[in-house]
mmCIF file of C-alpha atoms in Angstrom:
data_model
loop_
_atom_site.group_PDB
_atom_site.id
_atom_site.type_symbol
_atom_site.label_atom_id
_atom_site.label_comp_id
_atom_site.label_asym_id
_atom_site.label_seq_id
_atom_site.Cartn_x
_atom_site.Cartn_y
_atom_site.Cartn_z
ATOM 1 C CA MET A 20 55.285 100.233 75.384
ATOM 2 C CA LYS A 21 53.288 102.560 77.912
ATOM 3 C CA ARG A 22 50.078 101.634 77.941
ATOM 4 C CA ALA A 23 48.940 105.730 76.106
ATOM 5 C CA ASP A 24 51.405 104.771 73.450
ATOM 6 C CA VAL A 25 49.726 101.154 73.019
ATOM 7 C CA PHE A 26 46.521 102.911 72.001
ATOM 8 C CA GLU A 27 48.416 105.423 69.681
ATOM 9 C CA PHE A 28 49.867 102.815 67.864
ATOM 10 C CA TYR A 29 47.252 100.407 67.260
ATOM 11 C CA ARG A 30 44.736 103.954 66.816
ATOM 12 C CA ARG A 31 47.437 104.887 63.349
ATOM 13 C CA LEU A 32 47.183 101.748 61.710
ATOM 14 C CA ALA A 33 44.135 101.675 62.301
ATOM 15 C CA GLU A 34 43.316 104.456 61.061
ATOM 16 C CA HIS A 35 45.760 103.751 58.373
ATOM 17 C CA ASP A 36 43.491 100.066 56.694
ATOM 18 C CA PRO A 37 40.107 100.138 58.593
ATOM 19 C CA HIS A 38 39.195 96.882 57.404
ATOM 20 C CA PRO A 39 42.257 94.745 57.662
ATOM 21 C CA VAL A 40 41.295 91.541 56.231
ATOM 22 C CA THR A 41 43.717 88.100 56.217
ATOM 23 C CA GLU A 42 45.195 87.460 52.869
ATOM 24 C CA LEU A 43 44.152 83.544 52.178
ATOM 25 C CA GLU A 44 41.418 83.060 50.344
ATOM 26 C CA TYR A 45 38.899 81.311 50.930
ATOM 27 C CA GLY A 46 34.399 81.030 51.095
ATOM 28 C CA ASN A 47 33.563 79.658 54.407
ATOM 29 C CA PRO A 48 35.105 77.654 57.491
ATOM 30 C CA PHE A 49 35.881 75.033 56.193
ATOM 31 C CA GLN A 50 38.039 76.181 53.486
ATOM 32 C CA LEU A 51 39.952 78.514 55.996
ATOM 33 C CA VAL A 52 40.373 75.655 57.874
ATOM 34 C CA VAL A 53 42.196 74.322 55.408
ATOM 35 C CA ALA A 54 44.040 78.206 53.645
ATOM 36 C CA VAL A 55 45.339 78.452 56.903
ATOM 37 C CA ALA A 56 45.974 74.448 57.592
ATOM 38 C CA LEU A 57 48.447 74.584 54.499
ATOM 39 C CA SER A 58 49.752 78.307 55.065
ATOM 40 C CA ALA A 59 52.627 76.559 57.778
ATOM 41 C CA GLN A 60 55.686 77.276 56.284
ATOM 42 C CA SER A 61 54.009 78.718 52.942
ATOM 43 C CA THR A 62 52.673 81.998 51.331
ATOM 44 C CA ASP A 63 49.522 83.028 51.300
ATOM 45 C CA ILE A 64 50.700 84.088 47.578
ATOM 46 C CA GLY A 65 50.941 80.459 47.263
ATOM 47 C CA VAL A 66 48.481 78.972 48.915
ATOM 48 C CA ASN A 67 46.756 80.527 47.000
ATOM 49 C CA LYS A 68 47.407 79.381 43.631
ATOM 50 C CA ALA A 69 46.648 76.013 44.889
ATOM 51 C CA THR A 70 43.203 76.615 46.015
ATOM 52 C CA ARG A 71 41.094 78.752 43.561
ATOM 53 C CA ALA A 72 40.987 75.093 41.714
ATOM 54 C CA LEU A 73 40.666 73.584 44.130
ATOM 55 C CA PHE A 74 37.703 75.388 45.812
ATOM 56 C CA ALA A 75 35.927 75.786 42.984
ATOM 57 C CA GLU A 76 35.132 72.052 43.458
ATOM 58 C CA VAL A 77 35.406 71.275 47.032
ATOM 59 C CA ASP A 78 33.137 73.490 49.860
ATOM 60 C CA THR A 79 32.636 71.057 52.627
ATOM 61 C CA PRO A 80 33.925 68.569 54.463
ATOM 62 C CA GLU A 81 32.428 65.219 52.255
ATOM 63 C CA LYS A 82 33.492 67.067 48.340
ATOM 64 C CA MET A 83 37.008 66.990 50.357
ATOM 65 C CA LEU A 84 36.598 63.047 51.569
ATOM 66 C CA ALA A 85 35.882 62.392 47.792
ATOM 67 C CA LEU A 86 38.042 64.005 46.249
ATOM 68 C CA GLY A 87 40.428 62.199 48.247
ATOM 69 C CA GLU A 88 44.042 62.347 49.942
ATOM 70 C CA ASP A 89 45.610 61.582 45.792
ATOM 71 C CA GLY A 90 43.570 64.233 43.931
ATOM 72 C CA LEU A 91 44.322 66.963 46.365
ATOM 73 C CA LYS A 92 47.751 66.100 45.428
ATOM 74 C CA ALA A 93 47.428 66.752 42.792
ATOM 75 C CA HIS A 94 46.010 70.385 43.745
ATOM 76 C CA ILE A 95 48.176 71.292 46.315
ATOM 77 C CA LYS A 96 51.937 69.804 44.921
ATOM 78 C CA THR A 97 53.358 73.487 44.581
ATOM 79 C CA ILE A 98 52.979 73.781 47.990
ATOM 80 C CA GLY A 99 55.751 72.587 50.624
ATOM 81 C CA LEU A 100 55.182 69.806 53.397
ATOM 82 C CA PHE A 101 52.490 69.132 50.150
ATOM 83 C CA ASN A 102 52.171 65.452 50.572
ATOM 84 C CA THR A 103 51.762 65.796 54.419
ATOM 85 C CA LYS A 104 49.359 68.430 55.055
ATOM 86 C CA ALA A 105 47.926 66.853 52.196
ATOM 87 C CA LYS A 106 47.530 63.262 55.098
ATOM 88 C CA ASN A 107 45.806 66.018 57.908
ATOM 89 C CA VAL A 108 43.796 68.124 55.987
ATOM 90 C CA ILE A 109 41.838 64.526 54.464
ATOM 91 C CA ALA A 110 42.212 63.925 58.710
ATOM 92 C CA LEU A 111 40.224 66.984 59.690
ATOM 93 C CA SER A 112 37.563 66.700 57.082
ATOM 94 C CA ARG A 113 36.972 63.330 57.994
ATOM 95 C CA MET A 114 36.628 63.979 61.649
ATOM 96 C CA LEU A 115 34.541 67.342 60.536
ATOM 97 C CA VAL A 116 32.278 64.673 59.476
ATOM 98 C CA ASP A 117 32.105 62.213 62.184
ATOM 99 C CA GLU A 118 32.343 64.187 65.711
ATOM 100 C CA HIS A 119 30.387 67.427 63.905
ATOM 101 C CA GLY A 120 28.177 67.038 61.469
ATOM 102 C CA GLY A 121 29.897 68.261 58.612
ATOM 103 C CA VAL A 122 30.553 71.723 60.378
ATOM 104 C CA VAL A 123 33.610 74.074 61.356
ATOM 105 C CA PRO A 124 33.166 74.202 65.789
ATOM 106 C CA SER A 125 33.779 77.623 67.003
ATOM 107 C CA ASP A 126 35.574 76.536 69.750
ATOM 108 C CA ARG A 127 39.781 76.059 70.391
ATOM 109 C CA ASP A 128 39.884 72.390 72.028
ATOM 110 C CA ALA A 129 37.399 71.308 69.755
ATOM 111 C CA LEU A 130 39.541 73.086 66.685
ATOM 112 C CA GLU A 131 43.174 72.416 67.838
ATOM 113 C CA ARG A 132 42.319 68.749 68.159
ATOM 114 C CA LEU A 133 41.877 68.768 64.097
ATOM 115 C CA PRO A 134 45.103 67.060 62.732
ATOM 116 C CA GLY A 135 46.642 69.202 61.587
ATOM 117 C CA VAL A 136 45.307 72.560 63.671
ATOM 118 C CA GLY A 137 47.148 74.203 66.083
ATOM 119 C CA ARG A 138 47.070 77.175 68.546
ATOM 120 C CA LYS A 139 47.166 79.274 65.844
ATOM 121 C CA THR A 140 45.380 78.086 62.939
ATOM 122 C CA ALA A 141 42.251 77.595 65.590
ATOM 123 C CA ASN A 142 42.821 81.772 67.266
ATOM 124 C CA VAL A 143 42.825 82.156 63.128
ATOM 125 C CA VAL A 144 39.864 80.772 62.700
ATOM 126 C CA MET A 145 37.700 82.287 65.565
ATOM 127 C CA ASN A 146 39.224 85.492 64.555
ATOM 128 C CA VAL A 147 38.146 84.910 61.064
ATOM 129 C CA ALA A 148 35.078 82.859 61.507
ATOM 130 C CA PHE A 149 33.395 83.352 63.236
ATOM 131 C CA GLY A 150 34.574 86.992 65.249
ATOM 132 C CA ALA A 151 36.719 85.915 68.407
ATOM 133 C CA GLU A 152 38.860 88.455 70.281
ATOM 134 C CA THR A 153 41.951 85.959 69.781
ATOM 135 C CA PHE A 154 45.741 86.887 68.426
ATOM 136 C CA ALA A 155 47.244 84.410 66.316
ATOM 137 C CA VAL A 156 50.938 84.698 66.469
ATOM 138 C CA ASP A 157 52.376 84.101 63.529
ATOM 139 C CA THR A 158 56.221 85.207 62.628
ATOM 140 C CA HIS A 159 54.960 88.758 61.993
ATOM 141 C CA ILE A 160 53.338 88.798 64.940
ATOM 142 C CA PHE A 161 56.226 87.439 67.063
ATOM 143 C CA ARG A 162 58.849 89.922 65.382
ATOM 144 C CA VAL A 163 56.554 93.004 65.878
ATOM 145 C CA GLY A 164 55.688 92.611 69.097
ATOM 146 C CA ASN A 165 59.307 91.552 70.371
ATOM 147 C CA ARG A 166 61.133 94.589 68.260
ATOM 148 C CA THR A 167 59.134 97.552 69.332
ATOM 149 C CA GLY A 168 58.222 96.913 72.960
ATOM 150 C CA LEU A 169 54.143 96.212 72.178
ATOM 151 C CA ALA A 170 54.732 92.558 73.470
ATOM 152 C CA ARG A 171 57.893 90.656 74.636
ATOM 153 C CA GLY A 172 57.605 87.522 75.074
ATOM 154 C CA LYS A 173 60.533 84.451 74.715
ATOM 155 C CA THR A 174 58.030 81.458 72.218
ATOM 156 C CA PRO A 175 54.293 82.844 70.579
ATOM 157 C CA LEU A 176 52.168 81.562 73.494
ATOM 158 C CA ALA A 177 54.160 84.904 75.793
ATOM 159 C CA VAL A 178 53.245 87.083 72.467
ATOM 160 C CA GLU A 179 49.561 86.150 72.911
ATOM 161 C CA LEU A 180 49.116 86.382 75.802
ATOM 162 C CA LYS A 181 51.126 90.041 76.903
ATOM 163 C CA LEU A 182 48.943 90.665 73.439
ATOM 164 C CA ASP A 183 45.947 89.637 74.433
ATOM 165 C CA THR A 184 46.641 91.491 78.466
ATOM 166 C CA ALA A 185 47.612 94.651 76.225
ATOM 167 C CA THR A 186 45.439 95.658 73.479
ATOM 168 C CA PRO A 187 42.624 97.584 74.512
ATOM 169 C CA GLN A 188 39.367 98.535 72.094
ATOM 170 C CA PRO A 189 38.644 98.575 69.894
ATOM 171 C CA PHE A 190 41.108 97.573 68.205
ATOM 172 C CA ARG A 191 41.040 93.921 69.632
ATOM 173 C CA LEU A 192 38.558 92.375 67.171
ATOM 174 C CA HIS A 193 41.761 94.138 64.012
ATOM 175 C CA ALA A 194 44.600 93.646 65.960
ATOM 176 C CA HIS A 195 46.368 90.434 65.033
ATOM 177 C CA HIS A 196 45.115 91.649 60.956
ATOM 178 C CA TRP A 197 47.222 94.735 61.775
ATOM 179 C CA LEU A 198 50.727 93.414 62.920
ATOM 180 C CA ILE A 199 50.012 90.599 60.705
ATOM 181 C CA LEU A 200 50.629 92.952 57.826
ATOM 182 C CA HIS A 201 52.640 95.658 59.492
ATOM 183 C CA GLY A 202 55.326 92.550 59.455
ATOM 184 C CA ARG A 203 54.973 91.337 56.051
ATOM 185 C CA TYR A 204 55.209 94.972 54.963
ATOM 186 C CA VAL A 205 57.502 97.031 57.365
ATOM 187 C CA CYS A 206 58.906 95.312 59.427
ATOM 188 C CA LYS A 207 60.224 93.659 57.736
ATOM 189 C CA ALA A 208 62.679 90.434 59.451
ATOM 190 C CA ARG A 209 65.994 91.444 56.894
ATOM 191 C CA ARG A 210 65.546 95.055 56.659
ATOM 192 C CA PRO A 211 62.264 97.295 58.318
ATOM 193 C CA GLU A 212 61.303 100.228 56.277
ATOM 194 C CA CYS A 213 61.313 102.865 59.930
ATOM 195 C CA TRP A 214 61.492 105.517 57.522
ATOM 196 C CA ARG A 215 59.179 104.896 55.804
ATOM 197 C CA CYS A 216 56.952 103.501 59.319
ATOM 198 C CA ILE A 217 53.743 105.508 60.497
ATOM 199 C CA VAL A 218 54.099 104.535 64.421
ATOM 200 C CA ARG A 219 58.513 104.038 64.497
ATOM 201 C CA ASP A 220 58.481 107.328 66.779
ATOM 202 C CA LEU A 221 56.343 104.765 69.745
ATOM 203 C CA CYS A 222 58.584 101.962 68.902
ATOM 204 C CA ALA A 223 62.014 100.818 70.554
ATOM 205 C CA PHE A 224 64.031 98.969 67.308
ATOM 206 C CA LYS A 225 66.793 101.108 68.014
ATOM 207 C CA PRO A 226 68.625 102.144 65.561
ATOM 208 C CA LYS A 227 65.765 103.618 62.615
ATOM 209 C CA THR A 228 66.470 101.956 60.050
ATOM 210 C CA PRO A 229 67.220 104.773 56.911
ATOM 211 C CA ALA A 230 66.100 104.946 53.343
ATOM 212 C CA PRO A 231 68.129 103.541 50.919
ATOM 213 C CA VAL A 232 70.130 106.526 49.599
ATOM 214 C CA VAL A 233 69.223 107.209 45.801
ATOM 215 C CA PRO A 234 71.865 107.408 43.659
ATOM 216 C CA GLY A 235 72.259 110.782 42.388
ATOM 217 C CA ALA A 236 69.627 112.008 44.517
ATOM 218 C CA ARG A 237 70.500 115.882 46.656
ATOM 219 C CA LYS A 238 72.106 114.598 50.088
ATOM 220 C CA ASP A 239 68.268 116.310 51.488
ATOM 221 C CA GLU A 240 66.430 113.917 49.402
ATOM 222 C CA GLU A 241 68.075 111.195 51.038
ATOM 223 C CA GLY A 242 65.836 110.169 54.053
ATOM 224 C CA ASP A 243 63.887 111.701 56.435
ATOM 225 C CA ASP A 244 66.445 112.469 58.674
ATOM 226 C CA ALA A 245 67.491 115.541 56.424
#
């Protein structure tokens, strides 16, 4: 994608949603780390349902340790891989207490040392909690980057590095949220909704998906190309 098109791509997403935010619910950086760690291979909606009661009770790593692994499992048992995730959350809480005074670190290396925290989770925490210009490449961003031509790569890291190079100011801070939301609600995996996409003319994906035909509609009402 040409530089001018990249700028216009983000400009339209920004105009449509000037202040994008994560759909995970949290109250502080510790709860954010936990929520993002729990969201691996799970939906934000499912994580939020499980963590509302948990976060009303637990807002520090010390309180998480007091709750214990079994207590945590009781809260998150509806989330996929909850046994492994519970062990990781307890372990990362212990590390935060023992090595960071109970405070979530803001640098990538320290975050990635936490059990259950990989590069994507670290990027989310750095961006959302600390305002760093990072690109957390999940399945949505990986798909959007490759499908649109914005940032093509064979691995999440390759897409991340290309986004970091290609994304201009003033869009860098919120870029990964715009791309995640676009992939989640418009540029969907099985059937992208091209007919209502605000950046369709800038996108390399072909052929564009036509609008669904409404039974009984006249021909000139069926889609964008009428």
